[in-house]
PDB file of C-alpha atoms in Angstrom:
ATOM      1  CA  MET A  24     125.215 -47.468 -52.162  1.00 49.00           C
ATOM      2  CA  HIS A  25     123.359 -44.874 -52.865  1.00 50.00           C
ATOM      3  CA  PRO A  26     123.083 -43.030 -56.233  1.00 55.00           C
ATOM      4  CA  VAL A  27     124.983 -39.585 -56.399  1.00 53.00           C
ATOM      5  CA  ASP A  28     122.758 -36.759 -58.001  1.00 62.00           C
ATOM      6  CA  ALA A  29     123.812 -36.614 -61.874  1.00 70.00           C
ATOM      7  CA  ASP A  30     123.944 -32.642 -61.867  1.00 71.00           C
ATOM      8  CA  VAL A  31     126.868 -32.904 -58.830  1.00 66.00           C
ATOM      9  CA  LEU A  32     128.715 -35.938 -60.865  1.00 70.00           C
ATOM     10  CA  ALA A  33     129.014 -33.753 -63.911  1.00 74.00           C
ATOM     11  CA  ASN A  34     130.376 -30.357 -62.193  1.00 75.00           C
ATOM     12  CA  VAL A  35     132.672 -32.387 -60.738  1.00 70.00           C
ATOM     13  CA  THR A  36     133.977 -34.113 -63.695  1.00 76.00           C
ATOM     14  CA  GLU A  37     133.811 -30.466 -65.930  1.00 78.00           C
ATOM     15  CA  GLN A  38     136.115 -29.133 -63.065  1.00 77.00           C
ATOM     16  CA  ALA A  39     138.416 -32.185 -62.952  1.00 76.00           C
ATOM     17  CA  GLU A  40     139.136 -31.858 -66.562  1.00 78.00           C
ATOM     18  CA  LYS A  41     139.589 -28.714 -66.188  1.00 79.00           C
ATOM     19  CA  THR A  42     142.297 -28.748 -63.684  1.00 79.00           C
ATOM     20  CA  ILE A  43     143.856 -31.481 -65.388  1.00 78.00           C
ATOM     21  CA  ALA A  44     144.527 -29.552 -68.543  1.00 76.00           C
ATOM     22  CA  ALA A  45     145.764 -26.574 -66.637  1.00 74.00           C
ATOM     23  CA  GLU A  46     148.099 -28.854 -65.239  1.00 72.00           C
ATOM     24  CA  GLU A  47     149.505 -30.266 -68.268  1.00 70.00           C
ATOM     25  CA  GLU A  48     149.860 -27.255 -69.513  1.00 71.00           C
ATOM     26  CA  SER A  49     151.964 -26.262 -66.384  1.00 69.00           C
ATOM     27  CA  TRP A  50     154.133 -28.987 -66.846  1.00 67.00           C
ATOM     28  CA  THR A  51     155.179 -28.557 -70.625  1.00 62.00           C
ATOM     29  CA  SER A  52     156.171 -24.747 -69.924  1.00 60.00           C
ATOM     30  CA  GLY A  53     158.336 -26.303 -66.649  1.00 55.00           C
ATOM     31  CA  SER A  54     162.159 -26.155 -67.232  1.00 46.00           C
ATOM     32  CA  ASP A  55     163.036 -29.129 -65.200  1.00 50.00           C
ATOM     33  CA  GLU A  56     161.827 -31.682 -67.197  1.00 49.00           C
ATOM     34  CA  ASP A  57     163.167 -34.594 -64.892  1.00 48.00           C
ATOM     35  CA  ALA A  58     161.002 -33.642 -62.433  1.00 44.00           C
ATOM     36  CA  THR A  59     158.573 -35.989 -61.240  1.00 49.00           C
ATOM     37  CA  PRO A  60     155.370 -34.379 -62.030  1.00 46.00           C
ATOM     38  CA  GLU A  61     153.410 -34.090 -59.116  1.00 49.00           C
ATOM     39  CA  GLU A  62     149.769 -35.277 -58.611  1.00 48.00           C
ATOM     40  CA  PRO A  63     147.925 -32.180 -59.250  1.00 46.00           C
ATOM     41  CA  SER A  64     146.190 -31.021 -55.938  1.00 49.00           C
ATOM     42  CA  GLY A  65     143.311 -29.685 -57.198  1.00 48.00           C
ATOM     43  CA  LEU A  66     142.272 -32.901 -59.146  1.00 45.00           C
ATOM     44  CA  ALA A  67     142.604 -34.936 -55.563  1.00 49.00           C
ATOM     45  CA  ASP A  68     140.638 -31.900 -53.773  1.00 52.00           C
ATOM     46  CA  ALA A  69     137.942 -32.096 -56.619  1.00 45.00           C
ATOM     47  CA  VAL A  70     137.683 -35.910 -56.610  1.00 44.00           C
ATOM     48  CA  ALA A  71     137.727 -36.339 -52.532  1.00 49.00           C
ATOM     49  CA  PRO A  72     134.665 -34.722 -52.440  1.00 49.00           C
ATOM     50  CA  ALA A  73     132.711 -36.310 -55.199  1.00 45.00           C
ATOM     51  CA  ALA A  74     133.802 -39.676 -53.477  1.00 46.00           C
ATOM     52  CA  LYS A  75     132.884 -38.543 -50.511  1.00 49.00           C
ATOM     53  CA  ALA A  76     129.520 -37.559 -52.164  1.00 45.00           C
ATOM     54  CA  GLU A  77     129.897 -41.188 -53.943  1.00 49.00           C
ATOM     55  CA  SER A  78     130.344 -42.920 -50.697  1.00 49.00           C
ATOM     56  CA  ALA A  79     128.171 -40.938 -48.170  1.00 47.00           C
ATOM     57  CA  PRO A  80     124.630 -42.435 -48.736  1.00 50.00           C
ATOM     58  CA  ALA A  81     122.384 -39.539 -50.125  1.00 49.00           C
ATOM     59  CA  VAL A  82     119.861 -38.483 -47.461  1.00 46.00           C
ATOM     60  CA  GLU A  83     116.302 -38.029 -48.228  1.00 51.00           C
ATOM     61  CA  ALA A  84     114.574 -35.300 -47.156  1.00 49.00           C
ATOM     62  CA  VAL A  85     112.395 -36.862 -44.138  1.00 50.00           C
ATOM     63  CA  VAL A  86     108.917 -34.930 -44.437  1.00 50.00           C
ATOM     64  CA  PRO A  87     106.954 -35.621 -40.929  1.00 51.00           C
ATOM     65  CA  ALA A  88     104.099 -36.947 -41.663  1.00 54.00           C
ATOM     66  CA  THR A  89     101.021 -35.269 -41.009  1.00 53.00           C
ATOM     67  CA  PRO A  90      99.519 -36.990 -37.294  1.00 52.00           C
ATOM     68  CA  ALA A  91      96.459 -38.724 -38.147  1.00 54.00           C
ATOM     69  CA  VAL A  92      93.415 -37.076 -36.163  1.00 53.00           C
ATOM     70  CA  THR A  93      92.135 -39.519 -34.192  1.00 56.00           C
ATOM     71  CA  PRO A  94      88.130 -38.765 -34.184  1.00 54.00           C
ATOM     72  CA  GLU A  95      87.018 -38.155 -30.873  1.00 57.00           C
ATOM     73  CA  ILE A  96      84.606 -40.738 -29.672  1.00 55.00           C
ATOM     74  CA  GLU A  97      81.889 -39.358 -27.701  1.00 56.00           C
ATOM     75  CA  THR A  98      80.815 -41.753 -24.850  1.00 55.00           C
ATOM     76  CA  THR A  99      77.559 -41.508 -23.936  1.00 55.00           C
ATOM     77  CA  GLN A 100      77.347 -43.259 -20.449  1.00 58.00           C
ATOM     78  CA  ASP A 101      74.019 -43.868 -19.123  1.00 60.00           C
ATOM     79  CA  VAL A 102      73.022 -42.684 -15.706  1.00 57.00           C
ATOM     80  CA  PRO A 103      71.056 -44.167 -13.476  1.00 61.00           C
ATOM     81  CA  ALA A 104      68.014 -41.990 -12.540  1.00 63.00           C
ATOM     82  CA  PRO A 105      68.117 -41.692  -8.517  1.00 62.00           C
ATOM     83  CA  VAL A 106      66.496 -44.155  -6.604  1.00 60.00           C
ATOM     84  CA  ALA A 107      64.538 -42.980  -3.701  1.00 61.00           C
ATOM     85  CA  ALA A 108      65.727 -44.798  -0.687  1.00 60.00           C
ATOM     86  CA  THR A 109      63.376 -47.457   0.667  1.00 60.00           C
ATOM     87  CA  PRO A 110      62.956 -46.712   4.546  1.00 58.00           C
ATOM     88  CA  PRO A 111      63.843 -49.714   6.508  1.00 59.00           C
ATOM     89  CA  ARG A 112      61.401 -52.645   7.007  1.00 62.00           C
ATOM     90  CA  ALA A 113      59.758 -52.221  10.380  1.00 55.00           C
ATOM     91  CA  ARG A 114      60.453 -55.594  12.275  1.00 59.00           C
ATOM     92  CA  SER A 115      57.740 -57.778  11.997  1.00 52.00           C
ATOM     93  CA  SER A 116      56.138 -58.835  15.226  1.00 52.00           C
ATOM     94  CA  SER A 117      53.358 -61.486  15.702  1.00 58.00           C
ATOM     95  CA  ARG A 118      51.598 -59.466  18.102  1.00 60.00           C
ATOM     96  CA  VAL A 119      49.288 -56.749  17.089  1.00 56.00           C
ATOM     97  CA  LYS A 120      48.932 -53.869  18.900  1.00 55.00           C
ATOM     98  CA  THR A 121      45.579 -51.896  18.958  1.00 51.00           C
ATOM     99  CA  THR A 122      45.913 -48.593  21.050  1.00 44.00           C
ATOM    100  CA  PHE A 123      42.503 -46.442  21.582  1.00 44.00           C
ATOM    101  CA  LEU A 124      42.577 -42.907  21.557  1.00 44.00           C
ATOM    102  CA  GLY A 125      40.223 -40.902  23.956  1.00 41.00           C
ATOM    103  CA  PHE A 126      38.742 -43.440  25.681  1.00 40.00           C
ATOM    104  CA  GLU A 127      38.861 -43.668  29.354  1.00 43.00           C
ATOM    105  CA  HIS A 128      40.035 -46.967  31.182  1.00 45.00           C
ATOM    106  CA  SER A 129      37.421 -49.135  31.820  1.00 46.00           C
ATOM    107  CA  ASP A 130      36.265 -50.239  34.886  1.00 51.00           C
ATOM    108  CA  GLY A 131      35.648 -53.944  33.985  1.00 56.00           C
ATOM    109  CA  ARG A 132      31.861 -54.143  33.228  1.00 55.00           C
ATOM    110  CA  ILE A 133      30.484 -55.666  29.730  1.00 56.00           C
ATOM    111  CA  GLU A 134      28.008 -53.268  28.308  1.00 53.00           C
ATOM    112  CA  ASP A 135      25.947 -54.043  25.805  1.00 57.00           C
ATOM    113  CA  VAL A 136      25.181 -51.744  23.255  1.00 53.00           C
ATOM    114  CA  PHE A 137      21.861 -53.253  22.388  1.00 55.00           C
ATOM    115  CA  ASP A 138      20.390 -52.896  25.850  1.00 59.00           C
ATOM    116  CA  ARG A 139      21.748 -49.900  26.157  1.00 58.00           C
ATOM    117  CA  ALA A 140      19.933 -48.622  22.743  1.00 54.00           C
ATOM    118  CA  ARG A 141      16.969 -50.027  23.881  1.00 56.00           C
ATOM    119  CA  GLU A 142      17.269 -48.209  27.424  1.00 58.00           C
ATOM    120  CA  SER A 143      17.553 -44.750  25.216  1.00 54.00           C
ATOM    121  CA  VAL A 144      14.261 -45.835  23.156  1.00 49.00           C
ATOM    122  CA  SER A 145      12.539 -46.570  26.305  1.00 53.00           C
ATOM    123  CA  ALA A 146      13.569 -43.072  27.738  1.00 54.00           C
ATOM    124  CA  GLU A 147      12.466 -41.531  24.580  1.00 59.00           C
ATOM    125  CA  ARG A 148       8.682 -43.571  25.147  1.00 68.00           C
ATOM    126  CA  VAL A 149       8.033 -42.628  28.386  1.00 73.00           C
ATOM    127  CA  LYS A 150       4.940 -41.153  28.468  1.00 89.00           C
ATOM    128  CA  PHE A 151       3.005 -39.182  30.874  1.00 94.00           C
ATOM    129  CA  PRO A 152       5.449 -37.591  32.921  1.00 96.00           C
ATOM    130  CA  VAL A 153       4.839 -35.219  36.073  1.00 97.00           C
ATOM    131  CA  GLY A 154       8.419 -33.852  36.357  1.00 97.00           C
ATOM    132  CA  TRP A 155      11.800 -34.358  36.069  1.00 98.00           C
ATOM    133  CA  MET A 156      14.990 -34.377  38.210  1.00 98.00           C
ATOM    134  CA  VAL A 157      18.366 -32.909  37.159  1.00 98.00           C
ATOM    135  CA  ILE A 158      21.849 -33.121  38.476  1.00 98.00           C
ATOM    136  CA  VAL A 159      23.020 -29.328  38.569  1.00 98.00           C
ATOM    137  CA  ASP A 160      25.912 -30.101  41.051  1.00 98.00           C
ATOM    138  CA  GLY A 161      28.442 -33.137  41.661  1.00 97.00           C
ATOM    139  CA  PRO A 162      29.027 -36.556  40.222  1.00 97.00           C
ATOM    140  CA  GLY A 163      26.573 -37.000  37.142  1.00 97.00           C
ATOM    141  CA  ARG A 164      25.841 -32.951  36.464  1.00 97.00           C
ATOM    142  CA  GLY A 165      23.675 -32.341  33.691  1.00 97.00           C
ATOM    143  CA  THR A 166      22.367 -35.927  33.612  1.00 97.00           C
ATOM    144  CA  SER A 167      18.077 -35.609  33.959  1.00 97.00           C
ATOM    145  CA  PHE A 168      15.298 -38.231  35.212  1.00 98.00           C
ATOM    146  CA  THR A 169      11.621 -38.650  34.235  1.00 97.00           C
ATOM    147  CA  LEU A 170       9.379 -38.818  37.367  1.00 97.00           C
ATOM    148  CA  LEU A 171       5.886 -40.793  37.126  1.00 96.00           C
ATOM    149  CA  THR A 172       3.091 -40.569  38.863  1.00 94.00           C
ATOM    150  CA  GLY A 173       3.373 -42.554  42.572  1.00 95.00           C
ATOM    151  CA  VAL A 174       6.634 -42.766  44.415  1.00 96.00           C
ATOM    152  CA  SER A 175       9.713 -42.707  42.761  1.00 97.00           C
ATOM    153  CA  GLN A 176      12.929 -43.497  44.491  1.00 97.00           C
ATOM    154  CA  ILE A 177      16.292 -42.227  44.557  1.00 98.00           C
ATOM    155  CA  GLY A 178      19.226 -44.251  44.828  1.00 97.00           C
ATOM    156  CA  ARG A 179      22.532 -45.937  43.201  1.00 97.00           C
ATOM    157  CA  GLY A 180      20.646 -49.322  42.118  1.00 96.00           C
ATOM    158  CA  ASP A 181      19.929 -50.057  39.169  1.00 96.00           C
ATOM    159  CA  ASP A 182      16.120 -50.628  40.022  1.00 96.00           C
ATOM    160  CA  GLN A 183      16.025 -47.084  41.126  1.00 97.00           C
ATOM    161  CA  ALA A 184      13.728 -44.633  39.429  1.00 96.00           C
ATOM    162  CA  VAL A 185      16.470 -41.803  39.966  1.00 97.00           C
ATOM    163  CA  GLN A 186      19.738 -43.934  39.720  1.00 97.00           C
ATOM    164  CA  LEU A 187      22.798 -41.678  40.990  1.00 97.00           C
ATOM    165  CA  ASP A 188      25.532 -43.803  40.304  1.00 96.00           C
ATOM    166  CA  PHE A 189      28.619 -41.786  39.450  1.00 97.00           C
ATOM    167  CA  GLY A 190      30.747 -42.545  41.815  1.00 96.00           C
ATOM    168  CA  ASP A 191      28.857 -40.526  45.104  1.00 96.00           C
ATOM    169  CA  ASN A 192      29.515 -42.960  47.856  1.00 94.00           C
ATOM    170  CA  GLY A 193      27.450 -40.726  49.906  1.00 95.00           C
ATOM    171  CA  ILE A 194      24.298 -42.163  48.517  1.00 97.00           C
ATOM    172  CA  SER A 195      23.142 -45.651  49.356  1.00 96.00           C
ATOM    173  CA  ARG A 196      21.933 -48.372  46.929  1.00 96.00           C
ATOM    174  CA  SER A 197      18.407 -48.232  47.352  1.00 96.00           C
ATOM    175  CA  ASN A 198      15.710 -45.753  48.685  1.00 96.00           C
ATOM    176  CA  HIS A 199      18.004 -43.210  50.060  1.00 97.00           C
ATOM    177  CA  ALA A 200      15.200 -40.157  49.101  1.00 97.00           C
ATOM    178  CA  ALA A 201      11.913 -40.729  47.605  1.00 97.00           C
ATOM    179  CA  VAL A 202       9.199 -38.282  45.586  1.00 98.00           C
ATOM    180  CA  ALA A 203       5.718 -38.621  45.586  1.00 97.00           C
ATOM    181  CA  TYR A 204       3.219 -37.236  42.947  1.00 97.00           C
ATOM    182  CA  ASP A 205      -0.349 -37.515  44.716  1.00 95.00           C
ATOM    183  CA  ASP A 206      -2.559 -37.153  41.427  1.00 93.00           C
ATOM    184  CA  GLU A 207      -5.940 -36.517  43.549  1.00 93.00           C
ATOM    185  CA  GLU A 208      -3.973 -33.734  45.084  1.00 94.00           C
ATOM    186  CA  ARG A 209      -2.212 -32.993  42.549  1.00 95.00           C
ATOM    187  CA  LYS A 210       0.948 -32.214  44.587  1.00 97.00           C
ATOM    188  CA  PHE A 211       4.749 -33.608  45.221  1.00 98.00           C
ATOM    189  CA  TYR A 212       6.084 -34.773  48.209  1.00 98.00           C
ATOM    190  CA  LEU A 213       9.764 -35.550  49.595  1.00 98.00           C
ATOM    191  CA  GLY A 214      10.800 -38.110  51.902  1.00 97.00           C
ATOM    192  CA  HIS A 215      13.891 -39.687  53.578  1.00 95.00           C
ATOM    193  CA  GLY A 216      14.495 -43.448  53.675  1.00 94.00           C
ATOM    194  CA  GLY A 217      16.390 -43.530  57.216  1.00 93.00           C
ATOM    195  CA  LYS A 218      19.434 -43.769  55.645  1.00 93.00           C
ATOM    196  CA  SER A 219      22.604 -42.313  57.783  1.00 92.00           C
ATOM    197  CA  ASN A 220      23.519 -39.274  55.382  1.00 94.00           C
ATOM    198  CA  ILE A 221      21.239 -36.504  55.814  1.00 96.00           C
ATOM    199  CA  VAL A 222      18.865 -35.734  53.140  1.00 97.00           C
ATOM    200  CA  ARG A 223      18.531 -31.476  52.680  1.00 98.00           C
ATOM    201  CA  LEU A 224      15.762 -29.902  50.959  1.00 98.00           C
ATOM    202  CA  ASN A 225      16.945 -26.350  49.906  1.00 98.00           C
ATOM    203  CA  GLY A 226      19.547 -26.283  52.623  1.00 96.00           C
ATOM    204  CA  LYS A 227      17.636 -27.933  55.544  1.00 97.00           C
ATOM    205  CA  PRO A 228      17.181 -31.386  56.688  1.00 97.00           C
ATOM    206  CA  VAL A 229      14.356 -33.614  56.040  1.00 96.00           C
ATOM    207  CA  LEU A 230      13.282 -35.256  58.936  1.00 94.00           C
ATOM    208  CA  SER A 231       9.481 -36.253  57.829  1.00 93.00           C
ATOM    209  CA  THR A 232       7.826 -35.756  54.935  1.00 95.00           C
ATOM    210  CA  GLU A 233       7.872 -32.474  53.129  1.00 97.00           C
ATOM    211  CA  PRO A 234       5.898 -30.552  50.268  1.00 97.00           C
ATOM    212  CA  LEU A 235       8.217 -30.255  47.130  1.00 98.00           C
ATOM    213  CA  GLU A 236       7.710 -27.247  45.035  1.00 97.00           C
ATOM    214  CA  ASP A 237       8.675 -26.464  41.537  1.00 97.00           C
ATOM    215  CA  GLY A 238      12.422 -25.300  41.490  1.00 97.00           C
ATOM    216  CA  ASP A 239      13.177 -26.806  44.804  1.00 98.00           C
ATOM    217  CA  GLN A 240      16.942 -28.440  45.148  1.00 98.00           C
ATOM    218  CA  ILE A 241      17.667 -31.628  46.666  1.00 98.00           C
ATOM    219  CA  ARG A 242      21.141 -32.359  47.911  1.00 98.00           C
ATOM    220  CA  ILE A 243      21.942 -35.798  49.385  1.00 97.00           C
ATOM    221  CA  GLY A 244      25.921 -36.519  49.520  1.00 96.00           C
ATOM    222  CA  GLU A 245      28.059 -34.220  46.919  1.00 97.00           C
ATOM    223  CA  THR A 246      24.766 -34.692  44.586  1.00 98.00           C
ATOM    224  CA  THR A 247      22.655 -31.561  44.095  1.00 98.00           C
ATOM    225  CA  LEU A 248      19.106 -32.438  42.021  1.00 98.00           C
ATOM    226  CA  ASN A 249      17.146 -29.452  40.789  1.00 98.00           C
ATOM    227  CA  PHE A 250      13.231 -30.374  40.963  1.00 98.00           C
ATOM    228  CA  VAL A 251      11.321 -29.463  37.857  1.00 98.00           C
ATOM    229  CA  ALA A 252       7.229 -29.620  38.150  1.00 97.00           C
ATOM    230  CA  PHE A 253       5.197 -30.413  34.903  1.00 97.00           C
ATOM    231  CA  CYS A 254       1.969 -31.772  36.645  1.00 96.00           C
ATOM    232  CA  GLY A 255       0.275 -29.492  39.745  1.00 94.00           C
ATOM    233  CA  THR A 256      -2.727 -27.383  40.276  1.00 91.00           C
ATOM    234  CA  HIS A 257      -2.606 -26.059  36.502  1.00 92.00           C
ATOM    235  CA  PHE A 258      -2.301 -29.202  35.273  1.00 93.00           C
ATOM    236  CA  THR A 259      -2.567 -33.015  35.716  1.00 91.00           C
ATOM    237  CA  TRP A 260      -3.142 -36.208  33.191  1.00 92.00           C
ATOM    238  CA  SER A 261      -6.167 -37.452  35.121  1.00 87.00           C
ATOM    239  CA  ALA A 262      -8.008 -34.655  34.306  1.00 78.00           C
ATOM    240  CA  LYS A 263     -10.778 -34.707  31.528  1.00 69.00           C
ATOM    241  CA  ASN A 264     -10.507 -32.382  28.803  1.00 55.00           C
TER     242      ASN A 264
END
């Protein structure tokens, strides 16, 4: 049992004593001596709360505890840096493909770059030119050829002085026509080689040997050449200065 508060018990006891004294005084003054004295109701009423108070456990004031404050813990999460997407690896192939840009399909001929270099050097070292032939129309347009003293044959073969091997099939491989420079007369001449395709000089067919002058045009097949004279009546390499 829980102990009863001392102040409450003292008050109850004092009240009970006063009640008992009052009851005794009323008993002595009463006329009916044989009457059974009744238990003072006030005492019972006073004792009852005391008994209840004594039997009832004292209720302690429950003070709600201050809830503990849980400190906030900052959690730092390492965020991984973004990783660049790796492009898918190309499927490996054992074959290596090489693509050449800007080159035409080869015709199957194997050319030696050193031979070409020697030819260009030889062309630069040509001495004593007497004139030139320049393709002004048709396949190979813009190509020039150097003429020397004597006979210069015109054809598609590699041994021709004026090699017109640019795809014009109307030109024979050898000696379709020829240009001759006579150093003694200081004159040029054009002759045909007896081929089926006609050689034309300034639009007219060449049936025999014809004089050739500076600026004349020669047409064979689809190719037109312009003749440029360097030597002539005004100059020749054989003249003594």
